[in-house]
């Protein structure tokens, strides 16, 4: 199976703000840029399209497929009370606490990395069983890191830690291909 992971277009959010599960619209010009880039690669073709239900992913999915499959397990991490706050306004002690327990700390009372890893692993298991030769998945940087890490193997904890420590920044509209 071949999975094409696509990060959503740039969201309409002030620079320097924490956002994860916040349901933000995508910048219209960036939606058009990503659509053109995908078309130049022949994507999605006739393959099924799966997407996070958050607006910044959904708008792209709805342009690419007459029947995209929205799956909440593809949503970005929920940062709880940190959502839409400036990173500078989040107490350093809270950020340090997260850094000290990267996998289990719940930023802002939201989700832990392990919470997100468990739901993304559920999606990964289901899509592998679906029997598609290939599929396009529109989601978020954190979700993409986790899916990539899960495909590298190991335990869920190992995959979550590898994803959480990944140094690679994933650009808006960036495509990552996974083969299984």
Short mmCIF file of C-alpha atoms in Angstrom, two decimals, residues 4-167:
data_model
loop_
_atom_site.label_atom_id
_atom_site.label_comp_id
_atom_site.label_asym_id
_atom_site.label_seq_id
_atom_site.Cartn_x
_atom_site.Cartn_y
_atom_site.Cartn_z
CA UNK A 4 0.38 9.98 0.31
CA UNK A 5 0.29 12.21 3.38
CA UNK A 6 -0.44 15.88 2.72
CA UNK A 7 -0.19 18.61 5.31
CA UNK A 8 -3.11 21.02 5.20
CA UNK A 9 -2.72 24.51 3.67
CA UNK A 10 -1.58 27.41 5.86
CA UNK A 11 -4.25 28.23 8.45
CA UNK A 12 -5.47 31.71 9.23
CA UNK A 13 -3.78 32.12 12.61
CA UNK A 14 -1.65 34.86 14.13
CA UNK A 15 2.08 34.09 14.05
CA UNK A 16 3.50 32.68 17.25
CA UNK A 17 0.22 31.20 18.52
CA UNK A 18 -0.31 27.66 19.73
CA UNK A 19 -2.96 25.83 17.74
CA UNK A 20 -3.74 22.18 17.36
CA UNK A 21 -7.35 21.11 17.58
CA UNK A 22 -8.58 24.69 17.01
CA UNK A 23 -10.78 24.62 13.92
CA UNK A 24 -9.13 27.28 11.78
CA UNK A 25 -9.93 28.20 8.19
CA UNK A 26 -7.20 27.75 5.61
CA UNK A 27 -5.77 30.70 3.73
CA UNK A 28 -7.60 30.65 0.37
CA UNK A 29 -4.53 31.53 -1.70
CA UNK A 30 -2.59 28.72 -0.03
CA UNK A 31 -5.42 26.26 -0.76
CA UNK A 32 -5.05 27.14 -4.45
CA UNK A 33 -1.26 26.76 -4.27
CA UNK A 34 -1.53 23.31 -2.68
CA UNK A 35 -4.20 22.19 -5.17
CA UNK A 36 -1.95 23.22 -8.07
CA UNK A 37 1.07 21.45 -6.55
CA UNK A 38 -0.91 18.23 -6.03
CA UNK A 39 -2.32 18.39 -9.57
CA UNK A 40 1.21 18.74 -10.96
CA UNK A 41 2.04 15.44 -9.19
CA UNK A 42 -1.10 13.71 -10.51
CA UNK A 43 -2.64 13.55 -7.05
CA UNK A 44 -5.04 12.27 -5.98
CA UNK A 45 -6.04 10.58 -9.24
CA UNK A 46 -8.68 7.94 -8.56
CA UNK A 47 -7.42 7.02 -5.10
CA UNK A 48 -9.59 7.46 -1.99
CA UNK A 49 -9.11 10.64 0.02
CA UNK A 50 -9.10 10.60 3.82
CA UNK A 51 -8.88 13.77 5.89
CA UNK A 52 -8.96 15.34 9.29
CA UNK A 53 -12.37 16.95 9.82
CA UNK A 54 -10.75 20.25 10.85
CA UNK A 55 -11.57 23.03 8.36
CA UNK A 56 -7.99 23.61 7.21
CA UNK A 57 -7.82 19.98 6.02
CA UNK A 58 -11.47 19.54 5.04
CA UNK A 59 -11.43 22.41 2.54
CA UNK A 60 -8.66 20.71 0.58
CA UNK A 61 -10.28 17.25 0.77
CA UNK A 62 -13.57 18.62 -0.54
CA UNK A 63 -11.76 20.13 -3.54
CA UNK A 64 -9.95 16.87 -4.31
CA UNK A 65 -12.72 14.30 -3.93
CA UNK A 66 -16.49 14.16 -4.33
CA UNK A 67 -16.63 11.84 -1.30
CA UNK A 68 -13.71 12.35 1.09
CA UNK A 69 -13.70 10.25 4.25
CA UNK A 70 -13.36 12.45 7.32
CA UNK A 71 -11.80 10.71 10.30
CA UNK A 72 -11.43 12.46 13.67
CA UNK A 73 -8.43 10.27 14.47
CA UNK A 74 -6.47 12.36 11.94
CA UNK A 75 -7.03 15.64 13.84
CA UNK A 76 -4.09 17.50 15.34
CA UNK A 77 -3.24 17.28 19.04
CA UNK A 78 -5.58 19.09 21.42
CA UNK A 79 -3.53 21.61 23.41
CA UNK A 80 -6.42 22.38 25.79
CA UNK A 81 -6.11 25.79 27.45
CA UNK A 82 -2.99 26.51 25.39
CA UNK A 83 -5.04 26.64 22.18
CA UNK A 84 -4.86 30.02 20.44
CA UNK A 85 -2.60 31.51 23.11
CA UNK A 86 0.66 33.15 22.19
CA UNK A 87 3.54 30.80 22.96
CA UNK A 88 5.09 33.72 24.87
CA UNK A 89 2.04 33.81 27.19
CA UNK A 90 2.25 30.14 28.17
CA UNK A 91 4.15 29.87 31.47
CA UNK A 92 7.67 28.55 31.00
CA UNK A 93 7.06 26.11 33.87
CA UNK A 94 4.26 24.44 31.88
CA UNK A 95 6.41 24.12 28.77
CA UNK A 96 9.24 22.70 30.91
CA UNK A 97 6.82 20.18 32.47
CA UNK A 98 5.83 19.01 28.99
CA UNK A 99 9.47 18.77 27.95
CA UNK A 100 10.22 16.67 31.05
CA UNK A 101 7.43 14.18 30.24
CA UNK A 102 7.06 14.49 26.48
CA UNK A 103 4.84 11.45 26.01
CA UNK A 104 2.42 11.71 28.93
CA UNK A 105 2.08 15.39 29.85
CA UNK A 106 -1.18 16.97 28.72
CA UNK A 107 -0.40 20.52 27.53
CA UNK A 108 -3.10 22.88 28.73
CA UNK A 109 -5.05 19.89 30.04
CA UNK A 110 -5.56 18.62 26.46
CA UNK A 111 -4.13 15.47 24.92
CA UNK A 112 -0.81 13.80 25.58
CA UNK A 113 1.40 12.62 22.73
CA UNK A 114 0.46 9.05 23.71
CA UNK A 115 -3.26 9.90 23.41
CA UNK A 116 -2.68 11.16 19.88
CA UNK A 117 -0.42 8.24 19.01
CA UNK A 118 -3.08 5.73 20.08
CA UNK A 119 -5.79 7.27 17.91
CA UNK A 120 -3.47 7.70 14.90
CA UNK A 121 -2.34 4.07 15.29
CA UNK A 122 -6.00 3.04 15.16
CA UNK A 123 -6.45 4.90 11.88
CA UNK A 124 -3.24 3.36 10.51
CA UNK A 125 -4.40 -0.16 11.37
CA UNK A 126 -7.79 0.43 9.76
CA UNK A 127 -6.42 1.91 6.53
CA UNK A 128 -3.95 -0.97 6.18
CA UNK A 129 -6.87 -3.41 6.47
CA UNK A 130 -8.98 -1.45 3.95
CA UNK A 131 -7.17 -3.05 1.02
CA UNK A 132 -6.43 0.11 -0.96
CA UNK A 133 -3.47 0.03 -3.33
CA UNK A 134 -2.98 3.70 -2.48
CA UNK A 135 -4.73 6.51 -0.62
CA UNK A 136 -4.29 10.23 -0.01
CA UNK A 137 -4.47 11.44 3.60
CA UNK A 138 -4.83 15.16 4.35
CA UNK A 139 -3.90 15.92 7.92
CA UNK A 140 -1.52 17.80 10.21
CA UNK A 141 2.22 17.85 10.88
CA UNK A 142 1.90 15.92 14.15
CA UNK A 143 -0.31 13.30 12.55
CA UNK A 144 2.10 12.94 9.63
CA UNK A 145 5.07 12.48 11.97
CA UNK A 146 3.19 9.80 13.88
CA UNK A 147 2.08 7.92 10.75
CA UNK A 148 5.64 8.02 9.41
CA UNK A 149 7.04 6.83 12.72
CA UNK A 150 4.48 4.02 13.00
CA UNK A 151 5.57 2.78 9.56
CA UNK A 152 9.17 2.57 10.78
CA UNK A 153 8.10 -0.11 13.27
CA UNK A 154 8.60 -0.71 16.97
CA UNK A 155 6.20 -0.27 19.84
CA UNK A 156 3.64 2.51 20.10
CA UNK A 157 5.81 4.19 22.76
CA UNK A 158 8.88 4.02 20.50
CA UNK A 159 6.92 5.42 17.55
CA UNK A 160 5.43 8.22 19.66
CA UNK A 161 8.81 9.22 21.07
CA UNK A 162 10.44 9.13 17.63
CA UNK A 163 7.64 11.34 16.24
CA UNK A 164 7.76 13.77 19.17
CA UNK A 165 11.52 14.19 18.79
CA UNK A 166 11.52 14.46 14.98
CA UNK A 167 13.49 17.55 13.96
#
